[in-house]
Amino acid sequence: MNTTKSRAIKTNVQRLIAYLFFFFMATLSIVPIWIMLVNASRSTEQIQQGISFLPSVYLLENWKILTGRGFQISQGFLNSAIIALSSTLLTVYFSAMTAYGFHVYDFRGKKPLFALILGMIMIPPQLGLIGFYRLMGQLHLLDSFIPLILPAIAAPSTVFFIRQYLRATFQKELVESARIDGSSEFGTFNRIIIPIISPSLATMGIFAFVGSWNNFITPYILISDKKKYTLTMLVQLLRTDIYKTEFGGIYLGIAVCIVPILIFFAFMSRYIIAGVALGGLKE
Amino acid sequence: MRRKKGIAARYDRYGYFFIAPFALIFLMLQLFPILYTLFLGFTDYKGLSTNFSMVGLENFYSVVNDVSIPGFAEDDAWAVVDQLYDELRIDADAEEGDEGFTLLIFNVKKRNLAAVETLLADYDIDAETIKAGLNPIKGGLLYDTFFWKAFRNNWIIWSMNFVPQIVIALLIAVLFTDLRLKLKAGSLLKPLFYLPNVLNTASVAVLFATLFYWPVGPINQFLSQSHLLSESINFYRSAGWTRGIVAFIQFWMWYGSTMIIFIAGISGISPSLYEAAYVDGANFKQMFFRITLPLLKPVALYIMVTSMIGGMQMFDIPYLLTNRRGDPDGSIMTTPVYIYIQAFTNANNYSYASAVSFGLFLLTLLLSIFVFALLRDTSEIKTVKPRGKML
């Protein structure tokens, strides 16, 4: 009786320590972001005087400082949105198509081709950057969105995940009865298969979107026309002499770049975390 | 492949149509650029010029010679200098010494040595004399101290982030999955731990540069307001602090992801194992070291390899955090930053940057294989699924 009681107390103490530890780590995650959001609304003078965890009223003035020095937010936002949305659509649709092709049909060379795709997942995309840069130069595609969007068609890891999903959900009878009803192969894929595998497409779409939105090095190397800057490229301007110590403007600039992704995350975090967990599971 | 009969076989050719768009883009925009980069690594492609020639392994390993030959008359010496440059594009100089002029020829490649000999034969200099004046200098990636320093930086920063990352992530994962503690609030806390991972690295770099600003950034303000320090710290003047900050940012962005993968791994372990151990009176420590840890090995291996590949590719943060050259003292000049500096600043040395890219890739590959061999146990091990684009 006494031992169970002391054991319960011990468990409760351990629980408390665990929660304190969690609280500390959660604070660590949030504080830098919180300070940034708060400082985006404080004047540079206030920021230099000390830390505050409460917002102030200088948002509009910071906005003027930020946009007054060539930080074309709406243009950058639009560019990022165009690139991220088109990349996501291409990645999701063509990866589904490729995964379906590999899963349903038996064709010559299927196995080595799939092995090649698997191998490519482990190869960092930066490896071919200089070749890619020169190739795009020769094709006169520097300063164009095409090299930032088109490669999204071939996303090996997404193909792999969707194929895993197909393995679990796909029924051959469905395709066979569609054939008997006179549906074309692409018609079957578009009308019957896509709706069935849409949960996996949503998960992969979220990752594709975040990845494209956050991409820095590719646009940084390929784009030089300021009108075509993406948000991540604009944000690096905040580290240049243009802004020096205009802290209010700098924090607001970072906030503008991060807030859309924060909102996106607020709605999608459940799916993102489920997707990350999937990635680590053994086959 | 066994031939199938009837309808199915006729449909199978559609497989090619379904994978065609992927295959086309994959070959053109991914595989080809990689092979093209490898090819450029064997050329002398540089600057604004559009033509280049093959130079073999020179970017990876080369020996060039400085040659000094004494005993020239002044006119002869300057004539040779001009001739060397006009005919062979080799830089040379002449210097007055005790016995007339000494001819100094710079960076003579092995394949040019014969041409130099022929040219000097006109001035009665024989091959033996040239040989005596040879002063070999080793060059190329293998002897490039900047490259090795950059590679070392990748390692130092990665290790500084990985060790605490894996320890804390594992601790959180074990606490969350503990059957006895039954901790709640996972659905609120997990997203918070993961949150920094979705932020873009460029913004994060600018944010931390500003947070650690000297003298009045928020970190310094906090340290002085709480009277922890009397004087503010100029973080980005110190190699140690700067590396530490990069490592912290990496930790901050990735521990949540690692934790989630660990939780998934632990959830995959059969609960009956823990129940049996609990009935047998095993304590927390025993369960962790005898059940959880051994069964998590494949997951840990996966995390380690993907994290290592990511660590070797570190660019955005070390590039943007300080002066875009990895200072102070080149302490955060990682290999990708070095590649960028080589290819896209001043000299535009694309061929050498390509060689560095491949050097880095080969080293990463070797290390991954090494880690696999080290951690792989004799019992069966399942294939590790890569984290892919999420790196």
CSV table of N, CA, C and O in Angstrom, one decimal, chain A residues 124-226:
chain,number,residue,atom,x,y,z
A,124,PRO,N,22.4,14.5,-53.1
A,124,PRO,CA,22.0,15.9,-52.8
A,124,PRO,C,21.8,16.6,-54.1
A,124,PRO,O,22.6,16.6,-55.0
A,125,PRO,N,20.7,17.4,-54.2
A,125,PRO,CA,20.4,18.1,-55.4
A,125,PRO,C,21.4,19.2,-55.8
A,125,PRO,O,21.5,19.6,-57.0
A,126,GLN,N,22.2,19.6,-54.8
A,126,GLN,CA,23.2,20.6,-55.1
A,126,GLN,C,24.4,20.1,-56.0
A,126,GLN,O,25.1,20.9,-56.5
A,127,LEU,N,24.5,18.8,-56.0
A,127,LEU,CA,25.7,18.2,-56.7
A,127,LEU,C,25.8,18.7,-58.2
A,127,LEU,O,26.9,19.0,-58.6
A,128,GLY,N,24.7,18.8,-58.9
A,128,GLY,CA,24.7,19.2,-60.3
A,128,GLY,C,24.5,20.7,-60.5
A,128,GLY,O,24.2,21.1,-61.7
A,129,LEU,N,24.6,21.5,-59.5
A,129,LEU,CA,24.3,22.9,-59.6
A,129,LEU,C,25.0,23.7,-60.7
A,129,LEU,O,24.4,24.4,-61.4
A,130,ILE,N,26.3,23.4,-60.8
A,130,ILE,CA,27.1,24.2,-61.7
A,130,ILE,C,26.8,23.8,-63.2
A,130,ILE,O,26.6,24.6,-64.1
A,131,GLY,N,26.6,22.5,-63.4
A,131,GLY,CA,26.2,22.0,-64.7
A,131,GLY,C,24.8,22.5,-65.0
A,131,GLY,O,24.5,22.9,-66.2
A,132,PHE,N,23.9,22.6,-64.0
A,132,PHE,CA,22.5,23.1,-64.2
A,132,PHE,C,22.6,24.6,-64.6
A,132,PHE,O,21.9,25.0,-65.6
A,133,TYR,N,23.4,25.3,-63.9
A,133,TYR,CA,23.6,26.7,-64.2
A,133,TYR,C,24.1,27.0,-65.6
A,133,TYR,O,23.5,27.8,-66.4
A,134,ARG,N,25.1,26.2,-66.0
A,134,ARG,CA,25.6,26.4,-67.4
A,134,ARG,C,24.6,26.0,-68.5
A,134,ARG,O,24.4,26.6,-69.5
A,135,LEU,N,23.9,24.9,-68.2
A,135,LEU,CA,22.9,24.4,-69.1
A,135,LEU,C,21.8,25.4,-69.3
A,135,LEU,O,21.4,25.8,-70.4
A,136,MET,N,21.3,26.0,-68.2
A,136,MET,CA,20.3,27.0,-68.3
A,136,MET,C,20.8,28.3,-69.0
A,136,MET,O,20.1,28.9,-69.8
A,137,GLY,N,22.1,28.6,-68.8
A,137,GLY,CA,22.7,29.7,-69.5
A,137,GLY,C,22.7,29.5,-71.1
A,137,GLY,O,22.3,30.4,-71.8
A,138,GLN,N,23.0,28.3,-71.4
A,138,GLN,CA,23.0,27.9,-72.9
A,138,GLN,C,21.6,27.9,-73.5
A,138,GLN,O,21.5,28.2,-74.7
A,139,LEU,N,20.7,27.6,-72.7
A,139,LEU,CA,19.3,27.5,-73.2
A,139,LEU,C,18.6,28.9,-73.0
A,139,LEU,O,17.4,29.0,-73.3
A,140,HIS,N,19.4,29.9,-72.6
A,140,HIS,CA,18.9,31.3,-72.4
A,140,HIS,C,17.7,31.3,-71.4
A,140,HIS,O,16.7,32.0,-71.6
A,141,LEU,N,17.8,30.5,-70.4
A,141,LEU,CA,16.8,30.4,-69.4
A,141,LEU,C,17.2,31.0,-68.0
A,141,LEU,O,16.5,30.8,-67.0
A,142,LEU,N,18.3,31.8,-68.0
A,142,LEU,CA,18.6,32.5,-66.8
A,142,LEU,C,17.6,33.6,-66.7
A,142,LEU,O,17.1,34.1,-67.7
A,143,ASP,N,17.3,34.0,-65.5
A,143,ASP,CA,16.3,35.1,-65.2
A,143,ASP,C,14.9,34.6,-65.7
A,143,ASP,O,14.1,35.5,-66.1
A,144,SER,N,14.6,33.3,-65.7
A,144,SER,CA,13.3,32.8,-66.0
A,144,SER,C,12.8,31.9,-64.9
A,144,SER,O,13.6,31.4,-64.2
A,145,PHE,N,11.5,31.8,-64.8
A,145,PHE,CA,11.0,30.9,-63.7
A,145,PHE,C,11.0,29.5,-64.1
A,145,PHE,O,10.9,28.6,-63.3
A,146,ILE,N,11.2,29.2,-65.4
A,146,ILE,CA,11.1,27.8,-65.9
A,146,ILE,C,12.1,26.9,-65.2
A,146,ILE,O,11.7,25.8,-64.7
A,147,PRO,N,13.4,27.2,-65.0
A,147,PRO,CA,14.3,26.3,-64.3
A,147,PRO,C,13.9,26.1,-62.8
A,147,PRO,O,14.4,25.2,-62.2
A,148,LEU,N,13.1,27.0,-62.3
A,148,LEU,CA,12.7,26.9,-60.9
A,148,LEU,C,11.4,26.0,-60.8
A,148,LEU,O,11.1,25.5,-59.7
A,149,ILE,N,10.7,25.9,-61.9
A,149,ILE,CA,9.4,25.2,-61.8
A,149,ILE,C,9.5,23.8,-62.5
A,149,ILE,O,9.1,22.8,-61.9
A,150,LEU,N,10.1,23.7,-63.7
A,150,LEU,CA,10.0,22.5,-64.5
A,150,LEU,C,10.7,21.3,-63.8
A,150,LEU,O,10.1,20.2,-63.9
A,151,PRO,N,11.8,21.4,-63.1
A,151,PRO,CA,12.4,20.2,-62.5
A,151,PRO,C,11.5,19.5,-61.5
A,151,PRO,O,11.7,18.4,-61.2
A,152,ALA,N,10.4,20.3,-61.0
A,152,ALA,CA,9.5,19.7,-60.1
A,152,ALA,C,8.8,18.5,-60.6
A,152,ALA,O,8.3,17.6,-59.9
A,153,ILE,N,8.8,18.3,-62.0
A,153,ILE,CA,8.1,17.2,-62.6
A,153,ILE,C,8.8,15.9,-62.1
A,153,ILE,O,8.1,14.9,-61.9
A,154,ALA,N,10.1,15.9,-61.9
A,154,ALA,CA,10.8,14.7,-61.5
A,154,ALA,C,11.2,14.8,-60.1
A,154,ALA,O,12.3,15.4,-59.7
A,155,ALA,N,10.4,14.3,-59.2
A,155,ALA,CA,10.7,14.3,-57.7
A,155,ALA,C,10.8,12.9,-57.2
A,155,ALA,O,9.8,12.3,-56.8
A,156,PRO,N,12.0,12.3,-57.3
A,156,PRO,CA,12.1,10.9,-56.9
A,156,PRO,C,11.5,10.5,-55.6
A,156,PRO,O,10.8,9.5,-55.5
A,157,SER,N,11.7,11.3,-54.5
A,157,SER,CA,11.2,10.8,-53.2
A,157,SER,C,9.7,10.8,-53.2
A,157,SER,O,9.1,10.0,-52.6
A,158,THR,N,9.1,11.8,-53.9
A,158,THR,CA,7.6,11.8,-53.9
A,158,THR,C,7.1,10.6,-54.7
A,158,THR,O,6.1,10.0,-54.2
A,159,VAL,N,7.7,10.2,-55.8
A,159,VAL,CA,7.3,9.0,-56.5
A,159,VAL,C,7.4,7.8,-55.6
A,159,VAL,O,6.4,7.0,-55.5
A,160,PHE,N,8.4,7.7,-54.8
A,160,PHE,CA,8.6,6.6,-53.9
A,160,PHE,C,7.5,6.5,-52.9
A,160,PHE,O,6.9,5.5,-52.7
A,161,PHE,N,7.2,7.7,-52.3
A,161,PHE,CA,6.1,7.7,-51.2
A,161,PHE,C,4.8,7.3,-51.8
A,161,PHE,O,4.0,6.5,-51.2
A,162,ILE,N,4.4,7.8,-53.0
A,162,ILE,CA,3.1,7.6,-53.6
A,162,ILE,C,3.0,6.1,-54.0
A,162,ILE,O,2.0,5.4,-53.8
A,163,ARG,N,4.2,5.5,-54.4
A,163,ARG,CA,4.1,4.1,-54.8
A,163,ARG,C,3.9,3.3,-53.5
A,163,ARG,O,3.2,2.3,-53.6
A,164,GLN,N,4.5,3.7,-52.4
A,164,GLN,CA,4.2,2.9,-51.2
A,164,GLN,C,2.7,3.0,-50.8
A,164,GLN,O,2.2,2.0,-50.4
A,165,TYR,N,2.2,4.1,-51.0
A,165,TYR,CA,0.7,4.3,-50.7
A,165,TYR,C,-0.1,3.4,-51.7
A,165,TYR,O,-1.1,2.8,-51.2
A,166,LEU,N,0.3,3.4,-53.0
A,166,LEU,CA,-0.4,2.6,-53.9
A,166,LEU,C,-0.4,1.1,-53.5
A,166,LEU,O,-1.4,0.4,-53.7
A,167,ARG,N,0.8,0.7,-53.0
A,167,ARG,CA,0.9,-0.7,-52.6
A,167,ARG,C,-0.1,-1.1,-51.6
A,167,ARG,O,-0.6,-2.2,-51.6
A,168,ALA,N,-0.5,-0.1,-50.7
A,168,ALA,CA,-1.4,-0.4,-49.6
A,168,ALA,C,-2.9,-0.3,-50.1
A,168,ALA,O,-3.7,-1.0,-49.5
A,169,THR,N,-3.1,0.6,-51.1
A,169,THR,CA,-4.5,0.9,-51.3
A,169,THR,C,-5.1,0.4,-52.7
A,169,THR,O,-6.3,0.3,-52.9
A,170,PHE,N,-4.2,0.1,-53.6
A,170,PHE,CA,-4.6,-0.1,-55.0
A,170,PHE,C,-5.2,-1.5,-55.2
A,170,PHE,O,-4.7,-2.5,-54.7
A,171,GLN,N,-6.4,-1.5,-55.9
A,171,GLN,CA,-7.0,-2.8,-56.3
A,171,GLN,C,-7.1,-2.9,-57.8
A,171,GLN,O,-7.6,-2.0,-58.5
A,172,LYS,N,-6.5,-4.0,-58.3
A,172,LYS,CA,-6.4,-4.2,-59.7
A,172,LYS,C,-7.8,-4.3,-60.4
A,172,LYS,O,-8.0,-3.8,-61.5
A,173,GLU,N,-8.7,-4.8,-59.7
A,173,GLU,CA,-10.1,-5.0,-60.2
A,173,GLU,C,-10.7,-3.7,-60.7
A,173,GLU,O,-11.4,-3.7,-61.7
A,174,LEU,N,-10.4,-2.7,-59.9
A,174,LEU,CA,-10.9,-1.4,-60.3
A,174,LEU,C,-10.5,-0.9,-61.7
A,174,LEU,O,-11.4,-0.5,-62.5
A,175,VAL,N,-9.3,-1.1,-62.0
A,175,VAL,CA,-8.8,-0.8,-63.3
A,175,VAL,C,-9.4,-1.7,-64.4
A,175,VAL,O,-9.8,-1.2,-65.5
A,176,GLU,N,-9.4,-3.0,-64.1
A,176,GLU,CA,-10.0,-3.9,-65.0
A,176,GLU,C,-11.4,-3.6,-65.4
A,176,GLU,O,-11.8,-3.7,-66.6
A,177,SER,N,-12.2,-3.3,-64.4
A,177,SER,CA,-13.6,-3.1,-64.7
A,177,SER,C,-13.8,-1.7,-65.4
A,177,SER,O,-14.6,-1.6,-66.3
A,178,ALA,N,-12.9,-0.8,-65.1
A,178,ALA,CA,-12.9,0.5,-65.9
A,178,ALA,C,-12.6,0.2,-67.4
A,178,ALA,O,-13.2,0.8,-68.2
A,179,ARG,N,-11.6,-0.7,-67.6
A,179,ARG,CA,-11.3,-1.0,-69.0
A,179,ARG,C,-12.5,-1.6,-69.7
A,179,ARG,O,-12.7,-1.3,-70.9
A,180,ILE,N,-13.1,-2.5,-69.0
A,180,ILE,CA,-14.3,-3.2,-69.6
A,180,ILE,C,-15.4,-2.1,-70.0
A,180,ILE,O,-16.0,-2.2,-71.0
A,181,ASP,N,-15.5,-1.1,-69.1
A,181,ASP,CA,-16.4,0.0,-69.3
A,181,ASP,C,-16.0,0.9,-70.4
A,181,ASP,O,-16.7,1.9,-70.7
A,182,GLY,N,-14.8,0.7,-71.0
A,182,GLY,CA,-14.3,1.5,-72.1
A,182,GLY,C,-13.5,2.7,-71.7
A,182,GLY,O,-13.3,3.6,-72.5
A,183,SER,N,-13.1,2.8,-70.5
A,183,SER,CA,-12.3,4.0,-70.0
A,183,SER,C,-10.9,3.8,-70.5
A,183,SER,O,-10.3,2.7,-70.5
A,184,SER,N,-10.3,5.0,-71.0
A,184,SER,CA,-8.9,4.9,-71.5
A,184,SER,C,-8.0,4.8,-70.3
A,184,SER,O,-8.4,5.1,-69.2
A,185,GLU,N,-6.8,4.5,-70.5
A,185,GLU,CA,-5.8,4.3,-69.4
A,185,GLU,C,-5.6,5.6,-68.6
A,185,GLU,O,-5.6,5.7,-67.4
A,186,PHE,N,-5.4,6.7,-69.4
A,186,PHE,CA,-5.2,8.0,-68.7
A,186,PHE,C,-6.5,8.5,-68.1
A,186,PHE,O,-6.5,9.1,-67.0
A,187,GLY,N,-7.7,8.2,-68.7
A,187,GLY,CA,-8.9,8.5,-68.1
A,187,GLY,C,-9.1,7.8,-66.8
A,187,GLY,O,-9.6,8.4,-65.8
A,188,THR,N,-8.8,6.5,-66.7
A,188,THR,CA,-8.9,5.8,-65.5
A,188,THR,C,-8.0,6.4,-64.4
A,188,THR,O,-8.5,6.6,-63.3
A,189,PHE,N,-6.8,6.8,-64.8
A,189,PHE,CA,-5.9,7.4,-63.8
A,189,PHE,C,-6.4,8.7,-63.3
A,189,PHE,O,-6.5,8.9,-62.1
A,190,ASN,N,-6.9,9.5,-64.2
A,190,ASN,CA,-7.4,10.9,-63.8
A,190,ASN,C,-8.6,10.8,-63.0
A,190,ASN,O,-8.8,11.6,-62.0
A,191,ARG,N,-9.6,10.0,-63.4
A,191,ARG,CA,-10.9,10.0,-62.7
A,191,ARG,C,-11.0,9.0,-61.6
A,191,ARG,O,-11.8,9.3,-60.7
A,192,ILE,N,-10.3,7.9,-61.6
A,192,ILE,CA,-10.5,6.9,-60.6
A,192,ILE,C,-9.4,6.9,-59.6
A,192,ILE,O,-9.6,6.9,-58.4
A,193,ILE,N,-8.1,6.8,-60.1
A,193,ILE,CA,-7.0,6.6,-59.2
A,193,ILE,C,-6.7,7.9,-58.4
A,193,ILE,O,-6.5,7.8,-57.2
A,194,ILE,N,-6.6,9.1,-59.1
A,194,ILE,CA,-6.3,10.3,-58.4
A,194,ILE,C,-7.1,10.5,-57.1
A,194,ILE,O,-6.6,10.7,-56.0
A,195,PRO,N,-8.5,10.4,-57.2
A,195,PRO,CA,-9.3,10.6,-56.0
A,195,PRO,C,-8.9,9.5,-54.9
A,195,PRO,O,-8.9,9.9,-53.7
A,196,ILE,N,-8.6,8.3,-55.3
A,196,ILE,CA,-8.3,7.3,-54.3
A,196,ILE,C,-7.0,7.6,-53.5
A,196,ILE,O,-6.9,7.5,-52.3
A,197,ILE,N,-6.0,8.1,-54.3
A,197,ILE,CA,-4.7,8.3,-53.6
A,197,ILE,C,-4.5,9.8,-53.1
A,197,ILE,O,-3.4,10.2,-52.7
A,198,SER,N,-5.6,10.5,-53.2
A,198,SER,CA,-5.5,12.0,-52.8
A,198,SER,C,-4.9,12.2,-51.4
A,198,SER,O,-4.2,13.2,-51.3
A,199,PRO,N,-5.1,11.4,-50.4
A,199,PRO,CA,-4.5,11.7,-49.1
A,199,PRO,C,-3.0,11.7,-49.2
A,199,PRO,O,-2.3,12.6,-48.6
A,200,SER,N,-2.4,10.8,-50.0
A,200,SER,CA,-0.9,10.8,-50.1
A,200,SER,C,-0.5,12.0,-50.9
A,200,SER,O,0.6,12.6,-50.6
A,201,LEU,N,-1.3,12.4,-51.9
A,201,LEU,CA,-0.9,13.5,-52.7
A,201,LEU,C,-0.9,14.8,-51.9
A,201,LEU,O,-0.1,15.7,-52.0
A,202,ALA,N,-1.9,14.9,-50.9
A,202,ALA,CA,-2.0,16.1,-50.1
A,202,ALA,C,-0.7,16.2,-49.2
A,202,ALA,O,-0.1,17.3,-49.2
A,203,THR,N,-0.3,15.1,-48.6
A,203,THR,CA,0.9,15.1,-47.8
A,203,THR,C,2.1,15.5,-48.6
A,203,THR,O,2.9,16.4,-48.2
A,204,MET,N,2.3,14.9,-49.7
A,204,MET,CA,3.5,15.2,-50.6
A,204,MET,C,3.4,16.6,-51.1
A,204,MET,O,4.4,17.3,-51.2
A,205,GLY,N,2.2,17.1,-51.4
A,205,GLY,CA,2.0,18.5,-51.9
A,205,GLY,C,2.5,19.5,-50.9
A,205,GLY,O,3.1,20.5,-51.2
A,206,ILE,N,2.1,19.2,-49.6
A,206,ILE,CA,2.5,20.1,-48.5
A,206,ILE,C,4.1,20.3,-48.5
A,206,ILE,O,4.6,21.4,-48.4
A,207,PHE,N,4.8,19.1,-48.5
A,207,PHE,CA,6.2,19.2,-48.5
A,207,PHE,C,6.8,19.8,-49.7
A,207,PHE,O,7.8,20.6,-49.6
A,208,ALA,N,6.2,19.6,-50.9
A,208,ALA,CA,6.7,20.2,-52.1
A,208,ALA,C,6.5,21.7,-52.0
A,208,ALA,O,7.4,22.5,-52.4
A,209,PHE,N,5.4,22.2,-51.5
A,209,PHE,CA,5.1,23.6,-51.4
A,209,PHE,C,6.1,24.3,-50.4
A,209,PHE,O,6.8,25.3,-50.8
A,210,VAL,N,6.3,23.7,-49.2
A,210,VAL,CA,7.2,24.3,-48.3
A,210,VAL,C,8.6,24.3,-48.9
A,210,VAL,O,9.4,25.3,-48.8
A,211,GLY,N,9.0,23.2,-49.5
A,211,GLY,CA,10.4,23.1,-50.1
A,211,GLY,C,10.6,24.2,-51.1
A,211,GLY,O,11.7,24.8,-51.1
A,212,SER,N,9.6,24.4,-52.0
A,212,SER,CA,9.8,25.3,-53.1
A,212,SER,C,9.8,26.8,-52.5
A,212,SER,O,10.6,27.6,-52.9
A,213,TRP,N,8.9,27.0,-51.6
A,213,TRP,CA,8.7,28.4,-51.0
A,213,TRP,C,10.0,28.8,-50.3
A,213,TRP,O,10.4,29.9,-50.3
A,214,ASN,N,10.7,27.8,-49.7
A,214,ASN,CA,11.9,28.1,-48.9
A,214,ASN,C,13.2,28.0,-49.7
A,214,ASN,O,14.2,28.3,-49.2
A,215,ASN,N,13.1,27.5,-50.9
A,215,ASN,CA,14.3,27.4,-51.7
A,215,ASN,C,15.1,28.7,-51.9
A,215,ASN,O,14.5,29.7,-52.2
A,216,PHE,N,16.4,28.7,-51.6
A,216,PHE,CA,17.1,29.9,-51.7
A,216,PHE,C,18.2,29.8,-52.8
A,216,PHE,O,18.3,30.7,-53.6
A,217,ILE,N,19.0,28.8,-52.8
A,217,ILE,CA,20.2,28.8,-53.6
A,217,ILE,C,19.9,28.8,-55.1
A,217,ILE,O,20.5,29.5,-55.9
A,218,THR,N,18.9,28.1,-55.5
A,218,THR,CA,18.6,28.0,-57.0
A,218,THR,C,18.2,29.4,-57.6
A,218,THR,O,18.8,29.8,-58.5
A,219,PRO,N,17.2,30.0,-57.0
A,219,PRO,CA,16.9,31.3,-57.5
A,219,PRO,C,18.0,32.3,-57.3
A,219,PRO,O,18.2,33.2,-58.2
A,220,TYR,N,18.7,32.2,-56.2
A,220,TYR,CA,19.8,33.1,-55.9
A,220,TYR,C,20.9,33.0,-57.0
A,220,TYR,O,21.5,34.1,-57.4
A,221,ILE,N,21.1,31.9,-57.6
A,221,ILE,CA,22.1,31.7,-58.6
A,221,ILE,C,21.6,32.1,-60.0
A,221,ILE,O,22.2,32.7,-60.8
A,222,LEU,N,20.3,31.8,-60.3
A,222,LEU,CA,19.8,31.9,-61.6
A,222,LEU,C,19.1,33.3,-61.9
A,222,LEU,O,19.2,33.7,-63.0
A,223,ILE,N,18.6,33.9,-60.9
A,223,ILE,CA,17.8,35.1,-61.1
A,223,ILE,C,18.6,36.4,-60.7
A,223,ILE,O,19.2,36.4,-59.6
A,224,SER,N,18.7,37.3,-61.7
A,224,SER,CA,19.4,38.6,-61.3
A,224,SER,C,18.5,39.8,-61.5
A,224,SER,O,18.8,40.8,-60.9
A,225,ASP,N,17.4,39.6,-62.2
A,225,ASP,CA,16.4,40.7,-62.4
A,225,ASP,C,15.6,40.9,-61.1
A,225,ASP,O,14.9,40.0,-60.7
A,226,LYS,N,15.7,42.1,-60.6
A,226,LYS,CA,15.0,42.3,-59.3
A,226,LYS,C,13.5,42.1,-59.3
A,226,LYS,O,12.9,41.8,-58.3
